[in-house]
Short mmCIF file of C-alpha atoms in Angstrom, two decimals:
data_model
loop_
_atom_site.label_atom_id
_atom_site.label_comp_id
_atom_site.label_asym_id
_atom_site.label_seq_id
_atom_site.Cartn_x
_atom_site.Cartn_y
_atom_site.Cartn_z
CA PHE A 20 23.82 3.84 -14.67
CA SER A 21 26.19 6.37 -16.38
CA GLY A 22 28.07 5.61 -19.50
CA ALA A 23 28.10 6.52 -23.22
CA ASN A 24 24.36 5.64 -23.55
CA ASN A 25 23.40 7.01 -20.25
CA PRO A 26 25.19 10.27 -19.31
CA PRO A 27 25.10 11.41 -15.77
CA VAL A 28 22.10 13.65 -14.90
CA ASP A 29 21.18 15.93 -12.04
CA GLY A 30 18.23 14.14 -10.95
CA PRO A 31 16.98 11.92 -7.85
CA PHE A 32 19.87 9.47 -8.24
CA HIS A 33 22.71 11.97 -8.05
CA ASP A 34 25.06 12.32 -5.05
CA ALA A 35 23.37 15.43 -3.49
CA GLN A 36 22.31 15.35 0.19
CA PRO A 37 18.52 15.09 0.72
CA LEU A 38 16.96 18.40 1.64
CA GLN A 39 14.30 18.51 4.44
CA LEU A 40 11.31 20.59 3.45
CA THR A 41 9.21 20.59 6.45
CA PHE A 42 10.09 21.15 10.18
CA ASN A 43 6.94 20.23 11.87
CA PRO A 44 7.56 18.55 15.22
CA ARG A 45 4.44 16.35 14.44
CA LEU A 46 3.71 14.25 11.33
CA ASP A 47 3.88 15.43 7.80
CA THR A 48 2.25 13.04 5.23
CA TRP A 49 1.51 12.15 1.58
CA PRO A 50 3.33 14.80 -0.23
CA SER A 51 2.74 15.44 -3.99
CA TRP A 52 4.08 17.93 -6.56
CA ALA A 53 1.93 20.64 -7.88
CA PRO A 54 1.59 20.20 -11.76
CA ASP A 55 3.72 23.36 -12.22
CA GLU A 56 6.41 21.81 -9.95
CA ARG A 57 6.71 25.07 -7.89
CA GLN A 58 5.19 23.66 -4.69
CA VAL A 59 4.55 20.47 -2.80
CA TYR A 60 1.07 19.68 -1.28
CA TYR A 61 1.03 17.60 1.84
CA GLY A 62 -0.89 16.75 5.11
CA ALA A 63 0.56 18.39 8.33
CA GLU A 64 -0.46 17.29 11.68
CA ASP A 65 -1.23 20.36 13.91
CA PRO A 66 0.18 20.50 17.51
CA GLY A 67 -3.45 20.39 19.14
CA PRO A 68 -4.52 17.51 21.39
CA GLU A 69 -6.69 15.87 18.72
CA PHE A 70 -4.09 15.29 16.15
CA ASP A 71 -5.90 16.99 13.27
CA VAL A 72 -4.24 16.97 9.97
CA CYS A 73 -4.45 20.17 7.56
CA LEU A 74 -3.55 20.31 3.95
CA GLN A 75 -0.64 22.60 3.15
CA ALA A 76 1.19 23.94 0.10
CA LEU A 77 4.92 24.64 0.47
CA PRO A 78 6.86 26.68 -2.21
CA ILE A 79 9.90 24.58 -3.43
CA ALA A 80 11.96 27.97 -3.64
CA GLY A 81 11.54 28.33 0.14
CA GLY A 82 9.17 30.24 2.27
CA THR A 83 6.24 29.50 4.56
CA ALA A 84 3.58 26.73 4.03
CA THR A 85 0.15 28.06 3.13
CA PRO A 86 -2.73 26.14 4.68
CA LEU A 87 -5.23 25.10 2.02
CA ALA A 88 -7.84 23.29 4.17
CA CYS A 89 -8.00 22.52 7.82
CA PRO A 90 -10.44 20.65 10.00
CA LEU A 91 -13.14 22.30 12.01
CA ARG A 92 -11.97 22.99 15.48
CA ILE A 93 -14.53 21.05 17.28
CA ALA A 94 -14.02 20.30 20.98
CA ASP A 95 -15.57 16.73 20.89
CA ASP A 96 -12.43 14.56 20.81
CA THR A 97 -13.01 13.95 17.10
CA THR A 98 -9.72 13.78 14.95
CA GLU A 99 -9.98 15.01 11.46
CA ILE A 100 -7.52 14.00 8.91
CA LEU A 101 -7.15 15.79 5.70
CA ASP A 102 -4.76 13.72 3.61
CA ASN A 103 -3.33 12.58 0.24
CA PRO A 104 -3.74 15.95 -1.50
CA VAL A 105 -3.33 16.00 -5.36
CA SER A 106 -3.97 18.82 -7.78
CA ASP A 107 -4.67 18.92 -11.58
CA GLY A 108 -3.50 22.65 -11.65
CA SER A 109 -7.11 24.17 -11.06
CA ARG A 110 -8.56 21.75 -8.48
CA LEU A 111 -7.34 19.97 -5.34
CA ALA A 112 -8.58 16.67 -4.29
CA TRP A 113 -8.00 14.83 -0.94
CA ILE A 114 -9.17 12.16 1.56
CA ARG A 115 -10.93 13.06 4.81
CA GLY A 116 -11.00 10.77 7.68
CA THR A 117 -12.71 11.25 10.98
CA VAL A 118 -12.52 9.21 14.23
CA ARG A 119 -13.69 9.85 17.77
CA ALA A 120 -11.17 9.31 20.63
CA GLY A 121 -12.03 6.41 22.77
CA ILE A 122 -14.40 4.70 20.40
CA PRO A 123 -13.19 1.44 19.02
CA ALA A 124 -14.56 1.91 15.52
CA ALA A 125 -12.99 2.25 12.09
CA PRO A 126 -12.61 5.84 10.82
CA PHE A 127 -15.09 7.29 8.28
CA TRP A 128 -13.45 8.30 5.04
CA SER A 129 -14.58 10.51 2.22
CA LEU A 130 -13.21 11.85 -1.05
CA TRP A 131 -13.31 15.74 -1.47
CA VAL A 132 -12.34 18.16 -4.21
CA ARG A 133 -12.32 22.01 -4.57
CA PRO A 134 -10.99 24.69 -6.86
CA LEU A 135 -7.60 25.96 -5.94
CA ALA A 136 -8.82 29.53 -5.76
CA ASN A 137 -8.83 31.05 -2.27
CA GLY A 138 -12.04 30.68 -0.42
CA ALA A 139 -13.57 28.21 -2.82
CA ALA A 140 -15.96 25.66 -1.29
CA ALA A 141 -15.16 22.00 -1.12
CA THR A 142 -17.40 19.17 -2.50
CA ARG A 143 -17.79 15.66 -1.10
CA LEU A 144 -17.58 13.38 -3.98
CA GLN A 145 -17.91 9.97 -2.25
CA GLN A 146 -18.39 8.52 1.26
CA PHE A 147 -16.52 5.32 2.45
CA PRO A 148 -17.03 2.45 3.17
CA GLU A 149 -18.60 2.13 -0.28
CA THR A 150 -20.09 -0.86 -2.03
CA ALA A 151 -19.03 -1.25 -5.65
CA PRO A 152 -21.22 -2.67 -8.33
CA ASP A 153 -19.39 -6.01 -8.07
CA GLY A 154 -20.29 -6.12 -4.38
CA ALA A 155 -16.77 -5.48 -3.07
CA VAL A 156 -16.75 -3.08 -0.22
CA HIS A 157 -14.08 -0.33 -0.54
CA ASP A 158 -12.93 1.24 2.83
CA LEU A 159 -10.96 4.00 1.53
CA PRO A 160 -9.01 5.39 -1.56
CA ARG A 161 -5.37 5.89 -1.54
CA PHE A 162 -2.61 6.98 -3.84
CA LEU A 163 -4.82 9.50 -5.57
CA GLN A 164 -3.68 11.04 -8.95
CA TRP A 165 -5.39 13.03 -11.66
CA LEU A 166 -5.27 11.14 -15.03
CA LYS A 167 -6.96 14.10 -16.86
CA PRO A 168 -9.37 16.75 -15.94
CA GLY A 169 -12.39 15.28 -14.28
CA VAL A 170 -10.80 11.84 -13.68
CA LEU A 171 -9.04 10.64 -10.49
CA LEU A 172 -7.22 7.43 -10.20
CA GLY A 173 -7.14 5.83 -6.71
CA SER A 174 -5.99 2.44 -5.33
CA MET A 175 -8.91 1.33 -3.20
CA LEU A 176 -8.35 -0.58 0.02
CA PHE A 177 -10.85 -3.52 0.43
CA ALA A 178 -10.85 -4.01 4.16
CA LEU A 179 -9.18 -2.32 7.04
CA MET A 180 -6.00 -4.08 8.21
CA SER A 181 -5.92 -5.99 4.92
CA SER A 182 -3.42 -5.53 1.99
CA ALA A 183 -6.08 -6.28 -0.71
CA THR A 184 -6.50 -3.40 -3.13
CA SER A 185 -7.65 -2.59 -6.59
CA VAL A 186 -7.21 0.44 -8.87
CA SER A 187 -10.41 2.44 -9.54
CA LEU A 188 -11.37 5.54 -11.53
CA LEU A 189 -13.09 8.16 -9.55
CA ALA A 190 -14.94 10.76 -11.54
CA ALA A 191 -14.48 14.26 -10.30
#
């Protein structure tokens, strides 16, 4: 895309090699940029037997990831997944899922938010599945992003194992 009207730029389409940011032997998921672009938020699967996923912040300049929120360590074969973290600069929102090992049931999902300040308490905003005013059942939100302070945008999955989705505004 370079030329007189499109000079080459140093950006996502240049010839540099990709840079691996995390080195977790398990799964790292749903990365998102902090609004100041100094760190990346993501979900990191811990090495325990329950495959729990914690939320982490990793400085782009290098360094150690900081845990932002982690599941409770409950020895009941419950897997807790804290995933899809997004920040508006002062708050962090994420999706939490729980599923019991050996129980053939869909996970329970919920939407959470908390101030970024250390030690701040989290608030559950919504539990899923949730029935919308039009009668559609939303199983979980995905692809969260802040539109402006107090307003989250998410793509709602209508049914597990289905690709049917809608875009919804979620008040925070």
